[in-house]
C-alpha positions as a printed Julia matrix, in Angstrom:
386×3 Matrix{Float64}:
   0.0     0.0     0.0
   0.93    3.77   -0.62
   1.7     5.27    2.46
  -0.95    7.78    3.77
   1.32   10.83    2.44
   2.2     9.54   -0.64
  -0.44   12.28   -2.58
   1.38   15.47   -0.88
   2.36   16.94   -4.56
   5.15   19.53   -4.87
   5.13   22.45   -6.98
   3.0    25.94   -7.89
  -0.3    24.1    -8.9
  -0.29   21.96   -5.91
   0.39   24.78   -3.47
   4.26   24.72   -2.37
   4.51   24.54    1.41
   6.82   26.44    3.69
   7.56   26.5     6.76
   6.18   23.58    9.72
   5.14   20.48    8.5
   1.11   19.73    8.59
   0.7    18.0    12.13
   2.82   20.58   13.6
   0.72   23.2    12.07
  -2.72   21.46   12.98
  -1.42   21.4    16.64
  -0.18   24.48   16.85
  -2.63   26.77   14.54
  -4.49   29.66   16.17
  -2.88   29.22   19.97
  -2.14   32.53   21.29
   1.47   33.18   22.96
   2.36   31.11   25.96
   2.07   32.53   29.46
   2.64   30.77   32.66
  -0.23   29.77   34.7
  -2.18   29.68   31.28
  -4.21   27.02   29.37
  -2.64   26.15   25.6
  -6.0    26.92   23.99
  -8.01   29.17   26.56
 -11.63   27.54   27.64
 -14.88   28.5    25.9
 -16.0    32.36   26.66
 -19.45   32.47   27.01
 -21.5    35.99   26.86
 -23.63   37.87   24.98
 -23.21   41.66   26.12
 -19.45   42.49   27.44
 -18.71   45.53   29.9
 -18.53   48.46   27.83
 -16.17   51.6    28.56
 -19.14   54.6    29.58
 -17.03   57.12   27.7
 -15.68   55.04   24.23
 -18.4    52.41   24.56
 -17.43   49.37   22.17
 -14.64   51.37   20.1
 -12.41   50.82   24.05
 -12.29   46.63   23.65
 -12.49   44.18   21.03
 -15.67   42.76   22.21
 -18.67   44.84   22.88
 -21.8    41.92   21.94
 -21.61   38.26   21.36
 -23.21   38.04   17.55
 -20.18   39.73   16.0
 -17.3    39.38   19.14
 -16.02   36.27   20.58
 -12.71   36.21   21.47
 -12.97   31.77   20.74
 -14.56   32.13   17.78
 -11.46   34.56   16.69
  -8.75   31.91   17.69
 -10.73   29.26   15.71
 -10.57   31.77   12.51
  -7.28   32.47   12.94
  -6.62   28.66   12.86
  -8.58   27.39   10.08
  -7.07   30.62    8.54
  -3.61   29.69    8.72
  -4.66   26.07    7.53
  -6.28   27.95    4.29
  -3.14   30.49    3.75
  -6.08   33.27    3.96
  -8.42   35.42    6.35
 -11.51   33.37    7.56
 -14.74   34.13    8.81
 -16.65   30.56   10.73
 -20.23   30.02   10.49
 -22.86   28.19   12.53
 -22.75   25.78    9.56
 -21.62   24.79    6.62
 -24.71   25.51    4.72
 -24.61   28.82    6.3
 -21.72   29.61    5.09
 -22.24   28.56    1.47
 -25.53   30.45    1.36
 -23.83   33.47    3.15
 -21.19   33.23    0.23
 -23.72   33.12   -2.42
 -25.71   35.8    -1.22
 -23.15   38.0    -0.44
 -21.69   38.2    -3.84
 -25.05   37.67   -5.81
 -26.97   40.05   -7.02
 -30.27   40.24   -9.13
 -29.03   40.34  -12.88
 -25.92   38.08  -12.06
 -24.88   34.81  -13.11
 -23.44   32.08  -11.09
 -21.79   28.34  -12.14
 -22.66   26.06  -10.08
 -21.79   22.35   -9.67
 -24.03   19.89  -11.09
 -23.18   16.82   -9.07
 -22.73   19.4    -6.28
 -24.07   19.21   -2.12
 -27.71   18.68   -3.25
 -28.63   20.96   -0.74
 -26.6    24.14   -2.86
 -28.58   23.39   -6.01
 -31.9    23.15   -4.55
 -31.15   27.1    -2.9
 -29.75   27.94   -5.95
 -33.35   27.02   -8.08
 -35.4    27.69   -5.05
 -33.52   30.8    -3.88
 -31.24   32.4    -6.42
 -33.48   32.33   -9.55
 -36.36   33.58   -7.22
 -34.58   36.76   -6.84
 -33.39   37.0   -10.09
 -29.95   35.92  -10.5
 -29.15   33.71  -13.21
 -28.17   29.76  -12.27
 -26.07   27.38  -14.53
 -24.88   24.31  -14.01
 -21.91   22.27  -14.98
 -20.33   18.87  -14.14
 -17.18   19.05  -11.82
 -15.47   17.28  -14.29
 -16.24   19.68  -17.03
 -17.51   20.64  -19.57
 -18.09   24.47  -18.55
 -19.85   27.06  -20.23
 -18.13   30.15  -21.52
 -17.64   32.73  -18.43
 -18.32   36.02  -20.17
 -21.0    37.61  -17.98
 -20.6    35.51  -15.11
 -20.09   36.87  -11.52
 -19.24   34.01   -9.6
 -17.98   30.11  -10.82
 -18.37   27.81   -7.68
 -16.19   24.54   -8.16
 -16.49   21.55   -5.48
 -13.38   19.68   -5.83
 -13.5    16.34   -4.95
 -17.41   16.75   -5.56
 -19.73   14.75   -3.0
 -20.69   12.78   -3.38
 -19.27   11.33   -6.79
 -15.64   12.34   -5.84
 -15.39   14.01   -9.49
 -12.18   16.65   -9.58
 -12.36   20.42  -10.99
  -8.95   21.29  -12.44
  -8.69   24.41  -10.21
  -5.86   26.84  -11.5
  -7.05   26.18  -15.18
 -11.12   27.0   -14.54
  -9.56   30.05  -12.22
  -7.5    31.54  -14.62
 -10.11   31.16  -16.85
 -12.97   32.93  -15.24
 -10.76   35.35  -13.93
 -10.34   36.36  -17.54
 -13.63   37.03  -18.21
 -13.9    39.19  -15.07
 -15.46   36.14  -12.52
 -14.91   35.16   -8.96
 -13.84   31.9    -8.18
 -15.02   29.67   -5.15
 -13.91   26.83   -4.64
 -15.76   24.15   -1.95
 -13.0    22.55   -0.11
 -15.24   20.16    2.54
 -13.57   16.87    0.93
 -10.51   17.95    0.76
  -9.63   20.41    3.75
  -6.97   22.31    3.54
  -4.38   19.87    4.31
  -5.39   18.03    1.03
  -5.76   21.61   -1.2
  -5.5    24.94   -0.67
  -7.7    26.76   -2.88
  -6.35   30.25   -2.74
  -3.13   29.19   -3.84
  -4.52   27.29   -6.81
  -6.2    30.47   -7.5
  -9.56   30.97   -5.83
 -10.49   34.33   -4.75
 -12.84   32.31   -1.98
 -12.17   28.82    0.23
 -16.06   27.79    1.51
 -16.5    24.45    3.39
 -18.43   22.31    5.7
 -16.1    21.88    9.3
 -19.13   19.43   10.32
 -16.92   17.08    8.3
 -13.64   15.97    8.0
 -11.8    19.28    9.41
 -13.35   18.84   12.98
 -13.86   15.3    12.29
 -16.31   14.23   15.52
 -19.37   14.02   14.45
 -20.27   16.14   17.21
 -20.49   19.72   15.81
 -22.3    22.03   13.08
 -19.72   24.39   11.43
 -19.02   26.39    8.5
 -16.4    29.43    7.2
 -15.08   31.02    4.3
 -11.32   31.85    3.87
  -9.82   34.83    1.28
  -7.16   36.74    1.53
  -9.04   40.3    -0.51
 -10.15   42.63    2.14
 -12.95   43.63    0.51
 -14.46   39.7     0.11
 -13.73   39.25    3.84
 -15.13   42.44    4.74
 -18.72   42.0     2.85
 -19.09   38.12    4.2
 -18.26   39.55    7.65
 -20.8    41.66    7.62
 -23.33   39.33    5.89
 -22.7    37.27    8.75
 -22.85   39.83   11.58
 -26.37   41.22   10.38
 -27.74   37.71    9.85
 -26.26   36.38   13.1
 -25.47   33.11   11.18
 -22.35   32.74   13.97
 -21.42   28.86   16.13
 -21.72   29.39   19.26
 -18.61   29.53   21.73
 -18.88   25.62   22.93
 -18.52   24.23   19.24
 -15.81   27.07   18.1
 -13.51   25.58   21.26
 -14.33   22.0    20.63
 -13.41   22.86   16.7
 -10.78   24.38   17.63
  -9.41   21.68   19.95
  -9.95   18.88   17.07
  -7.91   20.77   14.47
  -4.98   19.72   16.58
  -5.2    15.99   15.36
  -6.49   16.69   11.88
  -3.48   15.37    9.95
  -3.39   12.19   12.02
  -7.0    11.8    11.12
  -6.75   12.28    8.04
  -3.57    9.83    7.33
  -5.52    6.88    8.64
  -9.19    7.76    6.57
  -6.73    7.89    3.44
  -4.83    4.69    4.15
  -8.41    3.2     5.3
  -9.71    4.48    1.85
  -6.76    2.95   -0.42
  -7.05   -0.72    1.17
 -10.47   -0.4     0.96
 -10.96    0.37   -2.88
  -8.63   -2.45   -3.39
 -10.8    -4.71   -1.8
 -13.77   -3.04   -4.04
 -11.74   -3.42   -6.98
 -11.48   -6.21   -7.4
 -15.27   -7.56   -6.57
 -17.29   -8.44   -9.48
 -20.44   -7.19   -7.46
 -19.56   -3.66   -6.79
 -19.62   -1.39   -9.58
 -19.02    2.31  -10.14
 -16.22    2.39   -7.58
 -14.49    6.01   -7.37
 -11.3     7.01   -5.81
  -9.5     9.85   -7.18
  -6.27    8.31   -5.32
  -6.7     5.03   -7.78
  -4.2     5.19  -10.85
  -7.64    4.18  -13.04
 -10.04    6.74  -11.83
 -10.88    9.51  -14.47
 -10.1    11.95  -11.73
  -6.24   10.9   -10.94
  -4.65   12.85  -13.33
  -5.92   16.05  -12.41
  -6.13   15.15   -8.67
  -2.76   13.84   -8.46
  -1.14   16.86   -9.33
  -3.78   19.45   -7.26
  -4.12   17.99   -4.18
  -1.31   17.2    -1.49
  -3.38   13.68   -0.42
  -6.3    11.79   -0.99
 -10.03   12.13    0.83
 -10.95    9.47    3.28
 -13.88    9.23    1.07
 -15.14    6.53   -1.77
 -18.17    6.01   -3.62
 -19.52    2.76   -5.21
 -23.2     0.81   -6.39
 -24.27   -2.22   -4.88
 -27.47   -2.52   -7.66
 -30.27   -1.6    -6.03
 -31.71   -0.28   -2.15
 -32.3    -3.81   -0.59
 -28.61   -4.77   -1.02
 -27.64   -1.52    0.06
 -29.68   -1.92    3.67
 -28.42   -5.44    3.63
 -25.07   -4.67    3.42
 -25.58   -1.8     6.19
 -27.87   -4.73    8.72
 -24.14   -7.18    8.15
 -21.72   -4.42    8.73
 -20.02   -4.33   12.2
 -18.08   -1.35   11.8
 -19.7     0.58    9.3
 -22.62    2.9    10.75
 -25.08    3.51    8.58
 -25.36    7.65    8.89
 -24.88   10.56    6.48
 -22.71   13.5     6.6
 -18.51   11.98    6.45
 -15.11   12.57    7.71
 -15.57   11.13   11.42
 -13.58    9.04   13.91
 -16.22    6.27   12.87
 -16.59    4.52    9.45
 -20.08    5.49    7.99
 -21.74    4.83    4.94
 -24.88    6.29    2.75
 -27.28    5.58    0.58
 -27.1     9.78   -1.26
 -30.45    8.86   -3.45
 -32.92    8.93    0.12
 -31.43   12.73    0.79
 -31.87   13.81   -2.72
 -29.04   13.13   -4.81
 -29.22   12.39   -8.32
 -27.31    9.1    -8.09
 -28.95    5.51   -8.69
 -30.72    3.61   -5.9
 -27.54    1.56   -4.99
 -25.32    4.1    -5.03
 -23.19    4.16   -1.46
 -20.85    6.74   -0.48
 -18.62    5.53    2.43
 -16.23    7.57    4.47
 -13.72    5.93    6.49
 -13.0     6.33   10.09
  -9.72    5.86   12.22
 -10.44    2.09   12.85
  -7.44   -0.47   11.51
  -7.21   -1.25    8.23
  -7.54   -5.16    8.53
 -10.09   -5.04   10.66
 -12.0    -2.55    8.58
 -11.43   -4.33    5.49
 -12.42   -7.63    6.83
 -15.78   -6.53    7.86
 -16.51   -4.85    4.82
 -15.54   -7.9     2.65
 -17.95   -9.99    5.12
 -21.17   -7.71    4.83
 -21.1    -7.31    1.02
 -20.81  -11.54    0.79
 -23.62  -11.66    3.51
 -25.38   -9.07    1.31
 -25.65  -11.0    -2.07
């Protein structure tokens, strides 16, 4: 087997690093200076008004009300922003941030790209939403092809897509759109940004889900969006402030405190991942099995190059529903639950949430467990499952 870092690509379009290596960073992103008699990341703050100064009211201290100042929601930022390379603003979810994004940038008479085989829950607000107060939606695979961009405001790009694991070549489709005057956004809840950075492949905007993968618990709702132009940051700050769309100060410090052993995480889900396509390879009754790390999957070339290591995430079709929930009933180790990234190996059936995808279609995400044993089980439910 490829060992877990075996995808960390060198070079401009992959994002050259500098500096720390990526578990140092994790553990160490967004602590403030050491002082004796101090914690290493400071406990929870929990308020919603602050003392004010009575002569300079708010302008006296960085935090005058709890929608738009928490001094933990600020360390979190500044640690998913050094993970990103850019400024970041966190949401109370992923959606929220997405839709913050959208809405922030949009306006009537605009025209937004969108993914096709996208989060299901962007295209419905896109029809339901966005063409309801008149901007103009199109859609295009994540794999391409893509319209011309003359005209358009914003291109949003989910790279690997979920749930279908597709790849958007991201400096090419950004240098494109910028030259037609667009925005670029690129989704980066699959990958985090210890498998891409999007703003130095090009993006003007980083937008992703930290329910996922980044805080990797299953025990949180979060969401942010990273840039490094003043002016983006400054209009999705403000977006959020007036809509109050902000986590509260519990799940910013437990996000917070799981960034610290996101590369770990992440180097067992992608070693879990690789043995576990090779089991699916090579089974005459799975089908459709995608994995950009595979050498054979159309999305290796591309994905090879762009991102510094493979998602803990794989897709495949068992034929139809019944074998699906079979294969779930057999499974020791594999929870049957949406959403991916966690400690614990899940799988879902996408076409029961809305997903265009066939009936049997499974995406799994792996978990932390060991490889054997998680490989073992797997090959036992799909036999029990026929």
């Amino acid at each position: 087997m490829t060992e877990p870092h075996a995808y960390q690509a060198d070079g401009a379009a992959a994002g050259r690093r500098e500096g720390p290596a990526d578990g140092t960073r994790c553990v160490r992103a967004g602590l403030p200076e050491p002082a004796p008699g101090q914690p290493f990341l400071p406990g929870p703050v929990f308020a919603a008004p602050y003392h004010l100064d009575p002569w300079a009211g708010p302008a006296a201290a960085p935090d005058g009300y709890g929608r738009p100042d928490n001094p933990t929601r600020r360390l979190l930022e500044a640690a998913i922003g050094e993970l990103e390379g850019g400024d970041c603003r966190v949401f109370a979810s992923g959606q929220a941030a997405i839709t913050g994004l959208l809405l922030t940038v949009l306006r009537p008479g605009d025209t937004v790209v969108l993914p096709s085989d996208g989060y299901f829950s962007v295209r419905a607000f896109a029809t339901d939403t966005l063409e309801g107060i008149g901007v103009r939606v199109l859609f295009a695979p994540t794999a391409g092809p893509y319209p011309a961009f003359d005209g358009v405001r914003l291109v949003l790009l989910e790279t690997p897509a979920n749930p279908g694991l597709d790849v958007a070549d991201v400096p090419a489709l950004a240098a494109r759109a910028h030259a037609a005057g667009a925005l670029v956004a690129v989704d980066n809840t699959t990958a985090t940004p210890l498998g891409q950075r999007p703003l130095d492949l090009g993006a003007d905007l980083a937008v992703a889900s930290g329910t996922k993968a980044l805080t990797g618990h299953s025990d949180l709702l979060l969401g942010y969006v990273a840039t490094r132009s003043a002016e983006l940051l400054a209009a999705v700050t403000g977006w959020r402030n007036v809509t109050g769309a902000v986590p509260g100060a519990f799940d910013a410090w437990l996000a917070h405190r799981s960034l610290a052993t996101l590369d770990l995480r992440l180097a067992r889900q992608t070693a879990n991942a690789e043995a576990l396509a090779g089991l699916l390879a090579g089974r005459a009754d799975v089908t459709g099995l995608r994995w950009p790390g595979l050498p054979g999957d159309p999305a290796h070339p591309v994905a090879s190059v762009q991102m510094r290591r493979m998602p803990g995430v794989l897709s495949f079709d068992l034929g139809d529903a019944e074998r699906v929930a079979r294969f779930l009933d057999a499974a020791r180790l594999v929870g049957a639950a949406t959403s991916f990234g966690g400690l614990h190996t899940t799988a879902d059936r996408r076409a029961q949430w809305g997903d265009d995808t066939p009936p049997g279609f499974v995406r799994l995400s792996c978990g932390v467990e060991d490889a054997v044993d998680l490989v073992a089980d797997v090959a036992a439910a799909l036999d029990a499952s026929r």
